[in-house]
Amino acid sequence: MAVEEKKGILLETGTNEFEIVEFNIGDVHYGINVAKVREVITRTPVTEMPQAHPYIDGLFTLRGKAIPLVNLPRCLNVQTPDEPKNIIVTEINNYDIGFLVDSVSRIHRISWKNMEPAPEVGDQSRVVGIIKMDEKIILLLDFETIIAEINPEINQKLTTFDDATVDMKAKRSNIHVVCAEDSPLLRELLVSTLHESGYRFVRDFNNGQDAWNFLSNIDKDIPIEDEVRIIISDIEMPQMDGHRLLKLVREDQRYSDTPFILFSSLISEEMRRKGEQLGANGQISKPEINQLIGLMDELIFNIKHA
């Protein structure tokens, strides 16, 4: 099952809609954004890797490329009565990885408004959103965090940045940043890294709707820069996605000149075109935090790092 023909929606502008591939593990229904899925294949033999992460079954080959396979039931600590039958092959953060699942059923087109943030039920919850359908609930998993657990290089890139001079950190310390990111782990890493780099004033939100509520309610009698000088947003978020947030920001005269950076694992060529159409000042693929901070300095202070 190829999903290329299903990606047309990604080229539409600011619709606040997306498509998910629904899959099952045991009796539970899960979903993954079509934009992250390369294809779905039947289970294939794997080669075990010594000292691999416990979630990894090994490597499988797809069109000549060796790809790690995550045993998703094991990752989620779910016992299933039957052998998993499908592999969802993904590309997330420019990283190819497969996820073993029981079965894949269908593709749904839904509005981000119909996706609710997941209730907080524990520190280790891997669910970033829930979609209530007539006869079932679909859980959207935090695939970025799962991959970050498996691949320490991603965490390292999210927390490593070039050291700045005292003068540069002092300049950054007066800048107000608005940040929208739904993954709790990545949001915490992003905010703490921005703080360490000198950007002390960071308001963070776990979805685009909350970020927009804040932006639209800023007192019109005070200078915008006193509350927000730059906006950083993920694309894939419950309630309102980053593209819709960008569209609303650009339609508001107060924010016509406010720099807006998309920081997402979904920055493909098609998504980059969409972001440019909507007026993004820059688009950085996670987890390149150093590039993000460099672009922030360029947009705010007109300082280009070597």
PDB file of C-alpha atoms in Angstrom:
ATOM      1  CA  MET A   1       0.000   0.000   0.000  1.00  0.00           C
ATOM      2  CA  ALA A   2       1.761   3.159  -1.192  1.00  0.00           C
ATOM      3  CA  VAL A   3       0.633   6.448   0.266  1.00  0.00           C
ATOM      4  CA  GLU A   4       2.080   8.930  -2.243  1.00  0.00           C
ATOM      5  CA  GLU A   5      -1.297   9.405  -3.928  1.00  0.00           C
ATOM      6  CA  LYS A   6      -2.819  10.208  -0.538  1.00  0.00           C
ATOM      7  CA  LYS A   7      -0.534  13.182   0.109  1.00  0.00           C
ATOM      8  CA  GLY A   8      -2.332  15.717  -2.084  1.00  0.00           C
ATOM      9  CA  ILE A   9      -3.958  17.268   0.967  1.00  0.00           C
ATOM     10  CA  LEU A  10      -0.559  18.399   2.157  1.00  0.00           C
ATOM     11  CA  LEU A  11      -0.359  20.818  -0.757  1.00  0.00           C
ATOM     12  CA  GLU A  12      -3.626  22.510   0.161  1.00  0.00           C
ATOM     13  CA  THR A  13      -3.111  25.709   2.087  1.00  0.00           C
ATOM     14  CA  GLY A  14      -4.180  26.300   5.693  1.00  0.00           C
ATOM     15  CA  THR A  15      -7.092  23.833   5.668  1.00  0.00           C
ATOM     16  CA  ASN A  16      -6.317  22.639   9.211  1.00  0.00           C
ATOM     17  CA  GLU A  17      -7.005  19.105   7.973  1.00  0.00           C
ATOM     18  CA  PHE A  18      -4.770  16.088   7.755  1.00  0.00           C
ATOM     19  CA  GLU A  19      -4.909  12.392   6.992  1.00  0.00           C
ATOM     20  CA  ILE A  20      -3.968   9.501   9.224  1.00  0.00           C
ATOM     21  CA  VAL A  21      -3.208   5.869   8.584  1.00  0.00           C
ATOM     22  CA  GLU A  22      -5.187   3.831  11.111  1.00  0.00           C
ATOM     23  CA  PHE A  23      -3.555   0.704  12.500  1.00  0.00           C
ATOM     24  CA  ASN A  24      -4.196  -1.741  15.316  1.00  0.00           C
ATOM     25  CA  ILE A  25      -2.210  -3.262  18.135  1.00  0.00           C
ATOM     26  CA  GLY A  26      -4.418  -5.733  19.929  1.00  0.00           C
ATOM     27  CA  ASP A  27      -7.861  -4.174  20.343  1.00  0.00           C
ATOM     28  CA  VAL A  28      -6.574  -0.591  20.390  1.00  0.00           C
ATOM     29  CA  HIS A  29      -6.798   1.718  17.362  1.00  0.00           C
ATOM     30  CA  TYR A  30      -3.828   3.990  16.679  1.00  0.00           C
ATOM     31  CA  GLY A  31      -2.997   6.556  14.034  1.00  0.00           C
ATOM     32  CA  ILE A  32       0.002   8.106  12.297  1.00  0.00           C
ATOM     33  CA  ASN A  33       0.037  11.154  10.031  1.00  0.00           C
ATOM     34  CA  VAL A  34       0.148  10.126   6.354  1.00  0.00           C
ATOM     35  CA  ALA A  35       2.898  12.707   5.843  1.00  0.00           C
ATOM     36  CA  LYS A  36       5.249  10.544   7.913  1.00  0.00           C
ATOM     37  CA  VAL A  37       4.453   7.290   6.089  1.00  0.00           C
ATOM     38  CA  ARG A  38       6.384   6.119   3.053  1.00  0.00           C
ATOM     39  CA  GLU A  39       4.466   2.873   2.615  1.00  0.00           C
ATOM     40  CA  VAL A  40       2.945  -0.126   4.382  1.00  0.00           C
ATOM     41  CA  ILE A  41       4.348  -3.604   3.718  1.00  0.00           C
ATOM     42  CA  THR A  42       3.701  -7.100   4.996  1.00  0.00           C
ATOM     43  CA  ARG A  43       6.046  -8.382   7.668  1.00  0.00           C
ATOM     44  CA  THR A  44       9.436  -9.288   6.273  1.00  0.00           C
ATOM     45  CA  PRO A  45      12.446 -11.154   7.730  1.00  0.00           C
ATOM     46  CA  VAL A  46      14.807  -9.135   9.929  1.00  0.00           C
ATOM     47  CA  THR A  47      18.478  -9.432  10.788  1.00  0.00           C
ATOM     48  CA  GLU A  48      19.092  -9.088  14.501  1.00  0.00           C
ATOM     49  CA  MET A  49      21.568  -6.453  15.635  1.00  0.00           C
ATOM     50  CA  PRO A  50      23.807  -7.115  18.648  1.00  0.00           C
ATOM     51  CA  GLN A  51      23.354  -4.627  21.505  1.00  0.00           C
ATOM     52  CA  ALA A  52      20.452  -2.912  19.714  1.00  0.00           C
ATOM     53  CA  HIS A  53      17.901  -0.910  21.690  1.00  0.00           C
ATOM     54  CA  PRO A  54      15.309  -3.236  23.315  1.00  0.00           C
ATOM     55  CA  TYR A  55      12.531  -1.866  21.073  1.00  0.00           C
ATOM     56  CA  ILE A  56      14.455  -2.794  17.909  1.00  0.00           C
ATOM     57  CA  ASP A  57      13.860  -6.265  16.410  1.00  0.00           C
ATOM     58  CA  GLY A  58      16.663  -5.788  13.888  1.00  0.00           C
ATOM     59  CA  LEU A  59      17.104  -4.560  10.323  1.00  0.00           C
ATOM     60  CA  PHE A  60      14.963  -5.307   7.288  1.00  0.00           C
ATOM     61  CA  THR A  61      15.782  -4.518   3.668  1.00  0.00           C
ATOM     62  CA  LEU A  62      13.549  -2.415   1.454  1.00  0.00           C
ATOM     63  CA  ARG A  63      14.677  -1.682  -2.101  1.00  0.00           C
ATOM     64  CA  GLY A  64      18.279  -2.228  -1.168  1.00  0.00           C
ATOM     65  CA  LYS A  65      18.221  -0.075   1.976  1.00  0.00           C
ATOM     66  CA  ALA A  66      18.646  -1.507   5.490  1.00  0.00           C
ATOM     67  CA  ILE A  67      16.031  -0.006   7.838  1.00  0.00           C
ATOM     68  CA  PRO A  68      15.657  -0.550  11.605  1.00  0.00           C
ATOM     69  CA  LEU A  69      12.417  -2.177  12.738  1.00  0.00           C
ATOM     70  CA  VAL A  70      10.719  -1.083  15.965  1.00  0.00           C
ATOM     71  CA  ASN A  71       8.522  -3.691  17.631  1.00  0.00           C
ATOM     72  CA  LEU A  72       5.702  -1.278  18.511  1.00  0.00           C
ATOM     73  CA  PRO A  73       3.746  -3.736  20.735  1.00  0.00           C
ATOM     74  CA  ARG A  74       6.894  -4.213  22.841  1.00  0.00           C
ATOM     75  CA  CYS A  75       7.544  -0.455  22.903  1.00  0.00           C
ATOM     76  CA  LEU A  76       3.993   0.137  24.161  1.00  0.00           C
ATOM     77  CA  ASN A  77       4.221  -2.848  26.534  1.00  0.00           C
ATOM     78  CA  VAL A  78       1.188  -4.506  24.918  1.00  0.00           C
ATOM     79  CA  GLN A  79       0.717  -8.257  24.638  1.00  0.00           C
ATOM     80  CA  THR A  80      -1.000  -9.302  21.405  1.00  0.00           C
ATOM     81  CA  PRO A  81      -2.593 -12.714  20.791  1.00  0.00           C
ATOM     82  CA  ASP A  82      -1.516 -12.881  17.134  1.00  0.00           C
ATOM     83  CA  GLU A  83       1.756 -12.273  15.353  1.00  0.00           C
ATOM     84  CA  PRO A  84       1.945  -8.689  13.974  1.00  0.00           C
ATOM     85  CA  LYS A  85       1.382  -8.738  10.208  1.00  0.00           C
ATOM     86  CA  ASN A  86       2.380  -5.298   8.899  1.00  0.00           C
ATOM     87  CA  ILE A  87       5.277  -2.855   8.888  1.00  0.00           C
ATOM     88  CA  ILE A  88       4.617   0.880   8.560  1.00  0.00           C
ATOM     89  CA  VAL A  89       7.701   2.349   6.877  1.00  0.00           C
ATOM     90  CA  THR A  90       8.202   5.974   7.933  1.00  0.00           C
ATOM     91  CA  GLU A  91      10.496   8.915   7.357  1.00  0.00           C
ATOM     92  CA  ILE A  92      10.631  11.136  10.431  1.00  0.00           C
ATOM     93  CA  ASN A  93      13.315  13.722  11.145  1.00  0.00           C
ATOM     94  CA  ASN A  94      15.037  12.581   7.910  1.00  0.00           C
ATOM     95  CA  TYR A  95      15.351   9.151   9.526  1.00  0.00           C
ATOM     96  CA  ASP A  96      13.960   6.000   7.873  1.00  0.00           C
ATOM     97  CA  ILE A  97      12.470   3.557  10.362  1.00  0.00           C
ATOM     98  CA  GLY A  98       9.830   0.816  10.314  1.00  0.00           C
ATOM     99  CA  PHE A  99       7.188   0.082  12.944  1.00  0.00           C
ATOM    100  CA  LEU A 100       5.816  -3.424  13.385  1.00  0.00           C
ATOM    101  CA  VAL A 101       2.033  -3.397  13.984  1.00  0.00           C
ATOM    102  CA  ASP A 102      -0.744  -5.983  14.107  1.00  0.00           C
ATOM    103  CA  SER A 103      -2.661  -4.693  11.081  1.00  0.00           C
ATOM    104  CA  VAL A 104      -3.308  -1.561   9.032  1.00  0.00           C
ATOM    105  CA  SER A 105      -6.923  -0.772   8.211  1.00  0.00           C
ATOM    106  CA  ARG A 106      -7.590   2.490   6.376  1.00  0.00           C
ATOM    107  CA  ILE A 107      -6.865   6.188   5.883  1.00  0.00           C
ATOM    108  CA  HIS A 108      -9.034   8.888   7.494  1.00  0.00           C
ATOM    109  CA  ARG A 109      -9.191  12.568   6.583  1.00  0.00           C
ATOM    110  CA  ILE A 110      -9.988  14.678   9.630  1.00  0.00           C
ATOM    111  CA  SER A 111      -9.701  18.202  10.979  1.00  0.00           C
ATOM    112  CA  TRP A 112      -7.112  19.026  13.603  1.00  0.00           C
ATOM    113  CA  LYS A 113     -10.033  20.549  15.526  1.00  0.00           C
ATOM    114  CA  ASN A 114     -11.342  16.998  16.040  1.00  0.00           C
ATOM    115  CA  MET A 115      -8.066  15.884  17.560  1.00  0.00           C
ATOM    116  CA  GLU A 116      -7.909  16.576  21.270  1.00  0.00           C
ATOM    117  CA  PRO A 117      -4.723  16.765  23.327  1.00  0.00           C
ATOM    118  CA  ALA A 118      -4.193  13.536  25.229  1.00  0.00           C
ATOM    119  CA  PRO A 119      -5.222  13.603  28.880  1.00  0.00           C
ATOM    120  CA  GLU A 120      -2.267  13.472  31.244  1.00  0.00           C
ATOM    121  CA  VAL A 121      -2.322   9.955  32.592  1.00  0.00           C
ATOM    122  CA  GLY A 122       1.352   9.422  33.402  1.00  0.00           C
ATOM    123  CA  ASP A 123       4.878  10.622  32.760  1.00  0.00           C
ATOM    124  CA  GLN A 124       5.524   7.943  30.170  1.00  0.00           C
ATOM    125  CA  SER A 125       2.382   8.357  28.070  1.00  0.00           C
ATOM    126  CA  ARG A 126       3.257   8.019  24.380  1.00  0.00           C
ATOM    127  CA  VAL A 127      -0.033   9.482  23.150  1.00  0.00           C
ATOM    128  CA  VAL A 128      -0.083  13.107  21.909  1.00  0.00           C
ATOM    129  CA  GLY A 129      -3.714  13.235  20.817  1.00  0.00           C
ATOM    130  CA  ILE A 130      -7.023  11.401  20.625  1.00  0.00           C
ATOM    131  CA  ILE A 131      -9.559  11.352  17.815  1.00  0.00           C
ATOM    132  CA  LYS A 132     -13.107  10.435  18.783  1.00  0.00           C
ATOM    133  CA  MET A 133     -14.969   8.689  15.978  1.00  0.00           C
ATOM    134  CA  ASP A 134     -18.545   7.383  16.042  1.00  0.00           C
ATOM    135  CA  GLU A 135     -17.672   3.854  17.063  1.00  0.00           C
ATOM    136  CA  LYS A 136     -14.115   4.118  18.417  1.00  0.00           C
ATOM    137  CA  ILE A 137     -11.276   6.279  19.714  1.00  0.00           C
ATOM    138  CA  ILE A 138      -8.045   6.534  17.722  1.00  0.00           C
ATOM    139  CA  LEU A 139      -4.864   7.363  19.625  1.00  0.00           C
ATOM    140  CA  LEU A 140      -2.157   9.390  17.871  1.00  0.00           C
ATOM    141  CA  LEU A 141       1.239   8.245  19.048  1.00  0.00           C
ATOM    142  CA  ASP A 142       4.255  10.420  19.777  1.00  0.00           C
ATOM    143  CA  PHE A 143       6.529   8.781  17.195  1.00  0.00           C
ATOM    144  CA  GLU A 144       9.133  11.533  17.509  1.00  0.00           C
ATOM    145  CA  THR A 145       9.700  10.745  21.171  1.00  0.00           C
ATOM    146  CA  ILE A 146       9.893   6.998  20.468  1.00  0.00           C
ATOM    147  CA  ILE A 147      12.562   7.634  17.838  1.00  0.00           C
ATOM    148  CA  ALA A 148      14.421  10.024  20.155  1.00  0.00           C
ATOM    149  CA  GLU A 149      14.545   7.269  22.794  1.00  0.00           C
ATOM    150  CA  ILE A 150      15.993   4.832  20.266  1.00  0.00           C
ATOM    151  CA  ASN A 151      18.397   7.250  18.583  1.00  0.00           C
ATOM    152  CA  PRO A 152      20.338   9.334  21.154  1.00  0.00           C
ATOM    153  CA  GLU A 153      21.777  11.453  18.326  1.00  0.00           C
ATOM    154  CA  ILE A 154      18.382  13.168  17.994  1.00  0.00           C
ATOM    155  CA  ASN A 155      18.371  14.233  21.658  1.00  0.00           C
ATOM    156  CA  GLN A 156      21.949  15.414  21.253  1.00  0.00           C
ATOM    157  CA  LYS A 157      21.046  17.575  18.244  1.00  0.00           C
ATOM    158  CA  LEU A 158      18.081  19.009  20.155  1.00  0.00           C
ATOM    159  CA  THR A 159      20.307  20.140  23.013  1.00  0.00           C
ATOM    160  CA  THR A 160      23.599  21.057  21.295  1.00  0.00           C
ATOM    161  CA  PHE A 161      24.204  24.590  20.071  1.00  0.00           C
ATOM    162  CA  ASP A 162      27.159  26.884  19.413  1.00  0.00           C
ATOM    163  CA  ASP A 163      28.268  28.825  22.457  1.00  0.00           C
ATOM    164  CA  ALA A 164      27.472  32.529  22.277  1.00  0.00           C
ATOM    165  CA  THR A 165      29.267  35.568  23.645  1.00  0.00           C
ATOM    166  CA  VAL A 166      28.040  37.251  26.808  1.00  0.00           C
ATOM    167  CA  ASP A 167      26.945  40.191  24.657  1.00  0.00           C
ATOM    168  CA  MET A 168      24.903  37.921  22.355  1.00  0.00           C
ATOM    169  CA  LYS A 169      23.240  36.165  25.280  1.00  0.00           C
ATOM    170  CA  ALA A 170      22.368  39.562  26.748  1.00  0.00           C
ATOM    171  CA  LYS A 171      20.700  40.560  23.467  1.00  0.00           C
ATOM    172  CA  ARG A 172      18.730  37.316  23.370  1.00  0.00           C
ATOM    173  CA  SER A 173      17.619  37.702  26.987  1.00  0.00           C
ATOM    174  CA  ASN A 174      15.198  40.522  26.156  1.00  0.00           C
ATOM    175  CA  ILE A 175      13.440  38.739  23.286  1.00  0.00           C
ATOM    176  CA  HIS A 176       9.973  37.256  23.784  1.00  0.00           C
ATOM    177  CA  VAL A 177       9.487  33.929  22.001  1.00  0.00           C
ATOM    178  CA  VAL A 178       6.219  32.063  21.416  1.00  0.00           C
ATOM    179  CA  CYS A 179       6.635  28.350  20.842  1.00  0.00           C
ATOM    180  CA  ALA A 180       3.996  25.744  19.838  1.00  0.00           C
ATOM    181  CA  GLU A 181       4.958  22.048  20.086  1.00  0.00           C
ATOM    182  CA  ASP A 182       2.705  19.143  21.026  1.00  0.00           C
ATOM    183  CA  SER A 183       5.267  16.520  22.050  1.00  0.00           C
ATOM    184  CA  PRO A 184       5.912  16.999  25.804  1.00  0.00           C
ATOM    185  CA  LEU A 185       9.476  15.649  25.628  1.00  0.00           C
ATOM    186  CA  LEU A 186      10.468  17.703  22.580  1.00  0.00           C
ATOM    187  CA  ARG A 187       8.767  20.834  23.933  1.00  0.00           C
ATOM    188  CA  GLU A 188      10.679  20.536  27.204  1.00  0.00           C
ATOM    189  CA  LEU A 189      13.970  19.986  25.383  1.00  0.00           C
ATOM    190  CA  LEU A 190      13.306  22.882  23.004  1.00  0.00           C
ATOM    191  CA  VAL A 191      12.383  25.356  25.744  1.00  0.00           C
ATOM    192  CA  SER A 192      15.265  24.380  28.032  1.00  0.00           C
ATOM    193  CA  THR A 193      17.766  24.631  25.151  1.00  0.00           C
ATOM    194  CA  LEU A 194      16.447  28.070  24.165  1.00  0.00           C
ATOM    195  CA  HIS A 195      16.803  29.153  27.804  1.00  0.00           C
ATOM    196  CA  GLU A 196      20.389  27.889  27.925  1.00  0.00           C
ATOM    197  CA  SER A 197      21.207  29.736  24.702  1.00  0.00           C
ATOM    198  CA  GLY A 198      20.050  33.012  26.274  1.00  0.00           C
ATOM    199  CA  TYR A 199      16.435  33.214  25.073  1.00  0.00           C
ATOM    200  CA  ARG A 200      14.938  33.456  28.547  1.00  0.00           C
ATOM    201  CA  PHE A 201      11.407  34.618  27.687  1.00  0.00           C
ATOM    202  CA  VAL A 202       9.725  31.609  26.051  1.00  0.00           C
ATOM    203  CA  ARG A 203       5.966  31.053  26.222  1.00  0.00           C
ATOM    204  CA  ASP A 204       5.259  27.481  25.190  1.00  0.00           C
ATOM    205  CA  PHE A 205       1.946  25.933  24.104  1.00  0.00           C
ATOM    206  CA  ASN A 206       1.091  22.323  23.313  1.00  0.00           C
ATOM    207  CA  ASN A 207      -1.062  23.133  20.277  1.00  0.00           C
ATOM    208  CA  GLY A 208      -1.612  25.847  17.695  1.00  0.00           C
ATOM    209  CA  GLN A 209      -5.035  26.823  19.034  1.00  0.00           C
ATOM    210  CA  ASP A 210      -3.698  27.770  22.468  1.00  0.00           C
ATOM    211  CA  ALA A 211      -0.858  29.703  20.847  1.00  0.00           C
ATOM    212  CA  TRP A 212      -3.338  31.564  18.641  1.00  0.00           C
ATOM    213  CA  ASN A 213      -5.624  32.301  21.602  1.00  0.00           C
ATOM    214  CA  PHE A 214      -2.668  33.938  23.341  1.00  0.00           C
ATOM    215  CA  LEU A 215      -1.586  35.905  20.249  1.00  0.00           C
ATOM    216  CA  SER A 216      -5.082  37.105  19.387  1.00  0.00           C
ATOM    217  CA  ASN A 217      -5.734  38.293  22.960  1.00  0.00           C
ATOM    218  CA  ILE A 218      -2.631  40.449  23.344  1.00  0.00           C
ATOM    219  CA  ASP A 219      -3.630  43.981  24.318  1.00  0.00           C
ATOM    220  CA  LYS A 220      -3.772  46.039  21.119  1.00  0.00           C
ATOM    221  CA  ASP A 221      -2.521  49.131  22.949  1.00  0.00           C
ATOM    222  CA  ILE A 222       0.921  47.698  23.774  1.00  0.00           C
ATOM    223  CA  PRO A 223       3.773  47.086  21.317  1.00  0.00           C
ATOM    224  CA  ILE A 224       3.631  43.526  19.957  1.00  0.00           C
ATOM    225  CA  GLU A 225       7.391  43.118  20.560  1.00  0.00           C
ATOM    226  CA  ASP A 226       6.756  43.393  24.315  1.00  0.00           C
ATOM    227  CA  GLU A 227       4.856  40.079  24.167  1.00  0.00           C
ATOM    228  CA  VAL A 228       6.163  38.283  21.071  1.00  0.00           C
ATOM    229  CA  ARG A 229       9.151  39.002  18.849  1.00  0.00           C
ATOM    230  CA  ILE A 230       9.330  35.646  17.055  1.00  0.00           C
ATOM    231  CA  ILE A 231       7.118  32.545  16.710  1.00  0.00           C
ATOM    232  CA  ILE A 232       8.359  28.955  16.455  1.00  0.00           C
ATOM    233  CA  SER A 233       5.847  26.249  15.615  1.00  0.00           C
ATOM    234  CA  ASP A 234       5.641  22.549  14.933  1.00  0.00           C
ATOM    235  CA  ILE A 235       3.364  21.601  12.017  1.00  0.00           C
ATOM    236  CA  GLU A 236       1.569  18.530  13.379  1.00  0.00           C
ATOM    237  CA  MET A 237      -0.473  19.526  16.472  1.00  0.00           C
ATOM    238  CA  PRO A 238      -3.955  18.916  17.900  1.00  0.00           C
ATOM    239  CA  GLN A 239      -6.731  21.523  17.633  1.00  0.00           C
ATOM    240  CA  MET A 240      -4.796  23.657  15.129  1.00  0.00           C
ATOM    241  CA  ASP A 241      -1.766  22.720  13.047  1.00  0.00           C
ATOM    242  CA  GLY A 242       1.232  24.945  12.415  1.00  0.00           C
ATOM    243  CA  HIS A 243       0.205  25.845   8.876  1.00  0.00           C
ATOM    244  CA  ARG A 244      -3.200  27.072  10.019  1.00  0.00           C
ATOM    245  CA  LEU A 245      -1.543  29.032  12.835  1.00  0.00           C
ATOM    246  CA  LEU A 246       0.840  30.614  10.311  1.00  0.00           C
ATOM    247  CA  LYS A 247      -2.069  31.512   8.014  1.00  0.00           C
ATOM    248  CA  LEU A 248      -3.944  33.240  10.855  1.00  0.00           C
ATOM    249  CA  VAL A 249      -0.811  35.073  12.002  1.00  0.00           C
ATOM    250  CA  ARG A 250      -0.148  36.406   8.497  1.00  0.00           C
ATOM    251  CA  GLU A 251      -3.779  37.513   8.114  1.00  0.00           C
ATOM    252  CA  ASP A 252      -3.503  39.611  11.298  1.00  0.00           C
ATOM    253  CA  GLN A 253      -2.025  43.003  10.461  1.00  0.00           C
ATOM    254  CA  ARG A 254      -0.274  43.212  13.826  1.00  0.00           C
ATOM    255  CA  TYR A 255       1.851  40.158  12.990  1.00  0.00           C
ATOM    256  CA  SER A 256       2.548  40.826   9.317  1.00  0.00           C
ATOM    257  CA  ASP A 257       6.243  41.417  10.099  1.00  0.00           C
ATOM    258  CA  THR A 258       6.654  38.993  13.025  1.00  0.00           C
ATOM    259  CA  PRO A 259       9.196  36.291  12.086  1.00  0.00           C
ATOM    260  CA  PHE A 260       7.644  32.816  12.002  1.00  0.00           C
ATOM    261  CA  ILE A 261       9.744  29.632  11.867  1.00  0.00           C
ATOM    262  CA  LEU A 262       8.342  26.155  11.240  1.00  0.00           C
ATOM    263  CA  PHE A 263      10.371  23.613  13.259  1.00  0.00           C
ATOM    264  CA  SER A 264       9.066  20.195  12.353  1.00  0.00           C
ATOM    265  CA  SER A 265       9.888  16.619  11.416  1.00  0.00           C
ATOM    266  CA  LEU A 266       7.642  17.061   8.357  1.00  0.00           C
ATOM    267  CA  ILE A 267       9.780  19.498   6.347  1.00  0.00           C
ATOM    268  CA  SER A 268       9.697  17.721   2.982  1.00  0.00           C
ATOM    269  CA  GLU A 269       9.951  19.464  -0.374  1.00  0.00           C
ATOM    270  CA  GLU A 270       6.143  19.648  -0.662  1.00  0.00           C
ATOM    271  CA  MET A 271       5.738  20.920   2.893  1.00  0.00           C
ATOM    272  CA  ARG A 272       8.469  23.495   2.347  1.00  0.00           C
ATOM    273  CA  ARG A 273       6.548  24.889  -0.641  1.00  0.00           C
ATOM    274  CA  LYS A 274       3.404  25.078   1.456  1.00  0.00           C
ATOM    275  CA  GLY A 275       5.198  26.895   4.269  1.00  0.00           C
ATOM    276  CA  GLU A 276       6.658  29.393   1.802  1.00  0.00           C
ATOM    277  CA  GLN A 277       3.198  30.026   0.296  1.00  0.00           C
ATOM    278  CA  LEU A 278       1.837  30.803   3.749  1.00  0.00           C
ATOM    279  CA  GLY A 279       4.648  33.220   4.594  1.00  0.00           C
ATOM    280  CA  ALA A 280       7.081  31.282   6.806  1.00  0.00           C
ATOM    281  CA  ASN A 281      10.395  33.108   7.298  1.00  0.00           C
ATOM    282  CA  GLY A 282      12.229  29.821   7.674  1.00  0.00           C
ATOM    283  CA  GLN A 283      11.686  26.087   7.991  1.00  0.00           C
ATOM    284  CA  ILE A 284      14.040  23.891   9.990  1.00  0.00           C
ATOM    285  CA  SER A 285      13.860  20.110  10.228  1.00  0.00           C
ATOM    286  CA  LYS A 286      13.920  18.684  13.722  1.00  0.00           C
ATOM    287  CA  PRO A 287      16.117  18.093  15.589  1.00  0.00           C
ATOM    288  CA  GLU A 288      18.531  20.761  14.267  1.00  0.00           C
ATOM    289  CA  ILE A 289      18.288  23.176  17.212  1.00  0.00           C
ATOM    290  CA  ASN A 290      21.595  24.860  16.333  1.00  0.00           C
ATOM    291  CA  GLN A 291      20.229  25.823  12.903  1.00  0.00           C
ATOM    292  CA  LEU A 292      17.058  27.084  14.585  1.00  0.00           C
ATOM    293  CA  ILE A 293      18.943  29.350  17.002  1.00  0.00           C
ATOM    294  CA  GLY A 294      21.120  30.616  14.150  1.00  0.00           C
ATOM    295  CA  LEU A 295      18.045  31.488  12.085  1.00  0.00           C
ATOM    296  CA  MET A 296      16.414  33.203  15.071  1.00  0.00           C
ATOM    297  CA  ASP A 297      19.480  35.419  15.494  1.00  0.00           C
ATOM    298  CA  GLU A 298      19.436  36.217  11.788  1.00  0.00           C
ATOM    299  CA  LEU A 299      15.748  37.145  11.709  1.00  0.00           C
ATOM    300  CA  ILE A 300      15.767  39.131  14.954  1.00  0.00           C
ATOM    301  CA  PHE A 301      19.191  40.793  14.958  1.00  0.00           C
ATOM    302  CA  ASN A 302      20.234  40.434  11.315  1.00  0.00           C
ATOM    303  CA  ILE A 303      23.273  38.501  12.558  1.00  0.00           C
ATOM    304  CA  LYS A 304      24.447  35.638  10.386  1.00  0.00           C
ATOM    305  CA  HIS A 305      26.630  33.049  12.085  1.00  0.00           C
ATOM    306  CA  ALA A 306      29.518  31.477  10.211  1.00  0.00           C
TER     307      ALA A 306
END
